[in-house]
Short mmCIF file of C-alpha atoms in Angstrom, two decimals:
data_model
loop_
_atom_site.label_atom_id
_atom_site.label_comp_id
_atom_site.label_asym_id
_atom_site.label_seq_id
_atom_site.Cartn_x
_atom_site.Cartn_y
_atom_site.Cartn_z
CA UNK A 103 8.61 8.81 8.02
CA UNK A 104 5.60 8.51 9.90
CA UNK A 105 3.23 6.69 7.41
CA UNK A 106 0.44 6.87 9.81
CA UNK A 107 0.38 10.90 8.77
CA UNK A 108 -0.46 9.87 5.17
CA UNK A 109 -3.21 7.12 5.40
CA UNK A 110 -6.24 6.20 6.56
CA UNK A 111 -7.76 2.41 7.55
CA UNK A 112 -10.26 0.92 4.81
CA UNK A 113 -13.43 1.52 5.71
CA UNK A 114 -14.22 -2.07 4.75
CA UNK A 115 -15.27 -4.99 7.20
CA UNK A 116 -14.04 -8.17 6.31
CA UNK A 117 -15.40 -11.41 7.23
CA UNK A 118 -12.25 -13.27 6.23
CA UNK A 119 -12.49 -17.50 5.25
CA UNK A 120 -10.16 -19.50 6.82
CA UNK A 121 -6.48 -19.67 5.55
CA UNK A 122 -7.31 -16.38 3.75
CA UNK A 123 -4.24 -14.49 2.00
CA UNK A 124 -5.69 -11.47 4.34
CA UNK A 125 -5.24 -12.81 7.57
CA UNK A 126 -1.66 -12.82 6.90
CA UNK A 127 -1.31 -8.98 6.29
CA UNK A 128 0.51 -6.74 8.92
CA UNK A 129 -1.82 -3.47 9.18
CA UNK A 130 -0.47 0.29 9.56
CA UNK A 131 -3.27 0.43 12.99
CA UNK A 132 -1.96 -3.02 14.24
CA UNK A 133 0.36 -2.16 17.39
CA UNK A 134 3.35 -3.74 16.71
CA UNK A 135 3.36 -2.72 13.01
CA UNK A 136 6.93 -2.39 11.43
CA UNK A 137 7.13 -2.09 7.30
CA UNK A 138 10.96 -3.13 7.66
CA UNK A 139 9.29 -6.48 8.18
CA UNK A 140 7.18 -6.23 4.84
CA UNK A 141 8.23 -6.84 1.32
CA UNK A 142 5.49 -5.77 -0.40
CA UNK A 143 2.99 -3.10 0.52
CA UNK A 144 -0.36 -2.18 -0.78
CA UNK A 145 -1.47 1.25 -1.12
CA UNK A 146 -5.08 2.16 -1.12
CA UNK A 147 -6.14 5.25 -3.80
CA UNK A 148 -9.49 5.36 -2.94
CA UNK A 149 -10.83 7.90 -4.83
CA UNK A 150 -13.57 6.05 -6.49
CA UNK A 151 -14.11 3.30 -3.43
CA UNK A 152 -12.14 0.61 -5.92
CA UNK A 153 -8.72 0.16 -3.49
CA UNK A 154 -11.25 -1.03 -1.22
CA UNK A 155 -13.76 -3.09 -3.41
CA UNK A 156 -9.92 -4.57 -4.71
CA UNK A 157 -9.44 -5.73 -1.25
CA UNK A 158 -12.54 -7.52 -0.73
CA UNK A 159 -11.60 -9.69 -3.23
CA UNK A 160 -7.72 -10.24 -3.03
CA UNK A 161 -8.48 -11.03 1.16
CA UNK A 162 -10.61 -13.47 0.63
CA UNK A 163 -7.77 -15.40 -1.59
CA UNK A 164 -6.57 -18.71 -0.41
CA UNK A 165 -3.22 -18.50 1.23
CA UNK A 166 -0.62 -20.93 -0.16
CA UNK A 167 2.39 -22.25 1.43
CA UNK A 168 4.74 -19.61 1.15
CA UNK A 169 5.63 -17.49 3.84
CA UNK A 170 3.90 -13.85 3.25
CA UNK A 171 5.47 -11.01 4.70
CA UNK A 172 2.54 -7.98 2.81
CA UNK A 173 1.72 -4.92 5.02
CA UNK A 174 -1.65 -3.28 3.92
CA UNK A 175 -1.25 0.63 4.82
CA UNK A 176 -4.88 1.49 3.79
CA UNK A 177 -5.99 4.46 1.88
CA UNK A 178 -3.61 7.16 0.66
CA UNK A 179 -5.48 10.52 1.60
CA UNK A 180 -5.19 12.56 -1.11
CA UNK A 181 -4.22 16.20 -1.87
CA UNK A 182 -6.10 19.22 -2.91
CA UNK A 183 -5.09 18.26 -6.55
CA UNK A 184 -3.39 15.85 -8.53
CA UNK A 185 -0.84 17.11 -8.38
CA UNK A 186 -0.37 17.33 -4.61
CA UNK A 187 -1.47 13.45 -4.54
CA UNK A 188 0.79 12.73 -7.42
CA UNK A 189 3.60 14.18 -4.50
CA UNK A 190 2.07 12.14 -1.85
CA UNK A 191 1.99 8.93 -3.67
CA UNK A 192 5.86 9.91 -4.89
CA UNK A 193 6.91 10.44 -1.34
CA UNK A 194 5.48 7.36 0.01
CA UNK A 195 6.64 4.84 -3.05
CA UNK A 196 10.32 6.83 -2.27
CA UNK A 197 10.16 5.79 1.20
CA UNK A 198 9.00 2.26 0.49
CA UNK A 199 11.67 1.56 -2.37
CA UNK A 200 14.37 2.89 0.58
CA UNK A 201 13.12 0.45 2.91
CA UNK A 202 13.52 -2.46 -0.12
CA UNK A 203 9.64 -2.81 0.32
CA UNK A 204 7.69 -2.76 -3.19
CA UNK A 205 4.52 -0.74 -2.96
CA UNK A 206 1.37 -1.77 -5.45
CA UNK A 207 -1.13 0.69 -5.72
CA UNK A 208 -4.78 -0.11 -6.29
CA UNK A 209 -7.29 1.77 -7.16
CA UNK A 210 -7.05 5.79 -8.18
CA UNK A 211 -6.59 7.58 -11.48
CA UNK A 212 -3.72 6.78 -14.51
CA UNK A 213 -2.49 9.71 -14.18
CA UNK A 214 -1.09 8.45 -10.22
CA UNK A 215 1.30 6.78 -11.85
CA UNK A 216 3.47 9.56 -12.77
CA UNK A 217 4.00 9.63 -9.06
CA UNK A 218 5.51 6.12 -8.53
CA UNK A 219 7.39 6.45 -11.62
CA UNK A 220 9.01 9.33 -10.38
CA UNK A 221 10.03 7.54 -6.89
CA UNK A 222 11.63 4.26 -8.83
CA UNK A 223 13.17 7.48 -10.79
CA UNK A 224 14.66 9.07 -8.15
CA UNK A 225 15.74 5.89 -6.31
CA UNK A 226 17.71 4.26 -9.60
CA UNK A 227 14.84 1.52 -10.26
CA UNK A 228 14.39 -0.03 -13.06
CA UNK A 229 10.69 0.21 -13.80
CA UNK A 230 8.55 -2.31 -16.18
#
């Protein structure tokens, strides 16, 4: 899956701080990107601007002493309707869960969830 067909960059700027959590993201744009190398990825809803205001804040985090392997993907673009997006964000979380990477969403609507439910579904997860 091309993941680079399903999201755009956050629009957002950041003037990081030194040893920031953020500087030790992998980015979908950055050349030599490769999610088999990620554990966890974040996924950017940014229907109301708050996947974006989210990562303003969790950047700018001190980094602690563990090793981070997090890919930021940037903003899921979204369907004509819910229900496409709900599709889109299903598709995406599938893919993810197949590559044993765990995708947290921030930002969007409740009803979004139905569509990472539905990929932990389909892939045998147990969800909590």
């Amino acid at each position: 899956m091309n993941l680079r067909l399903f999201f755009t960059p956050s629009e957002l700027e950041f003037d990081l701080i030194e040893n920031a959590l953020g500087s030790s993201f992998q980015h979908l744009n950055d050349e030599d990107f490769d999610i088999s190398k990620s554990q966890i990825a974040l996924v950017g809803i940014n229907s109301t601007n708050a996947a974006d205001l989210i990562r303003a804040k969790l950047f700018n985090l001190k980094r602690g002493t563990a090793t981070y392997r997090i890919a930021d993907l940037g903003n899921l673009q979204c369907g004509s309707d819910s229900e496409e997006t709900q599709a889109r964000v299903r598709e995406v979380c599938q893919f993810l869960l197949e590559q044993e990477v765990v995708p947290v969403l921030i930002g969007g609507t409740h009803d979004l969830a139905l569509g990472q439910y539905k990929a932990y579904e389909e892939a045998q997860k147990l969800v909590s």
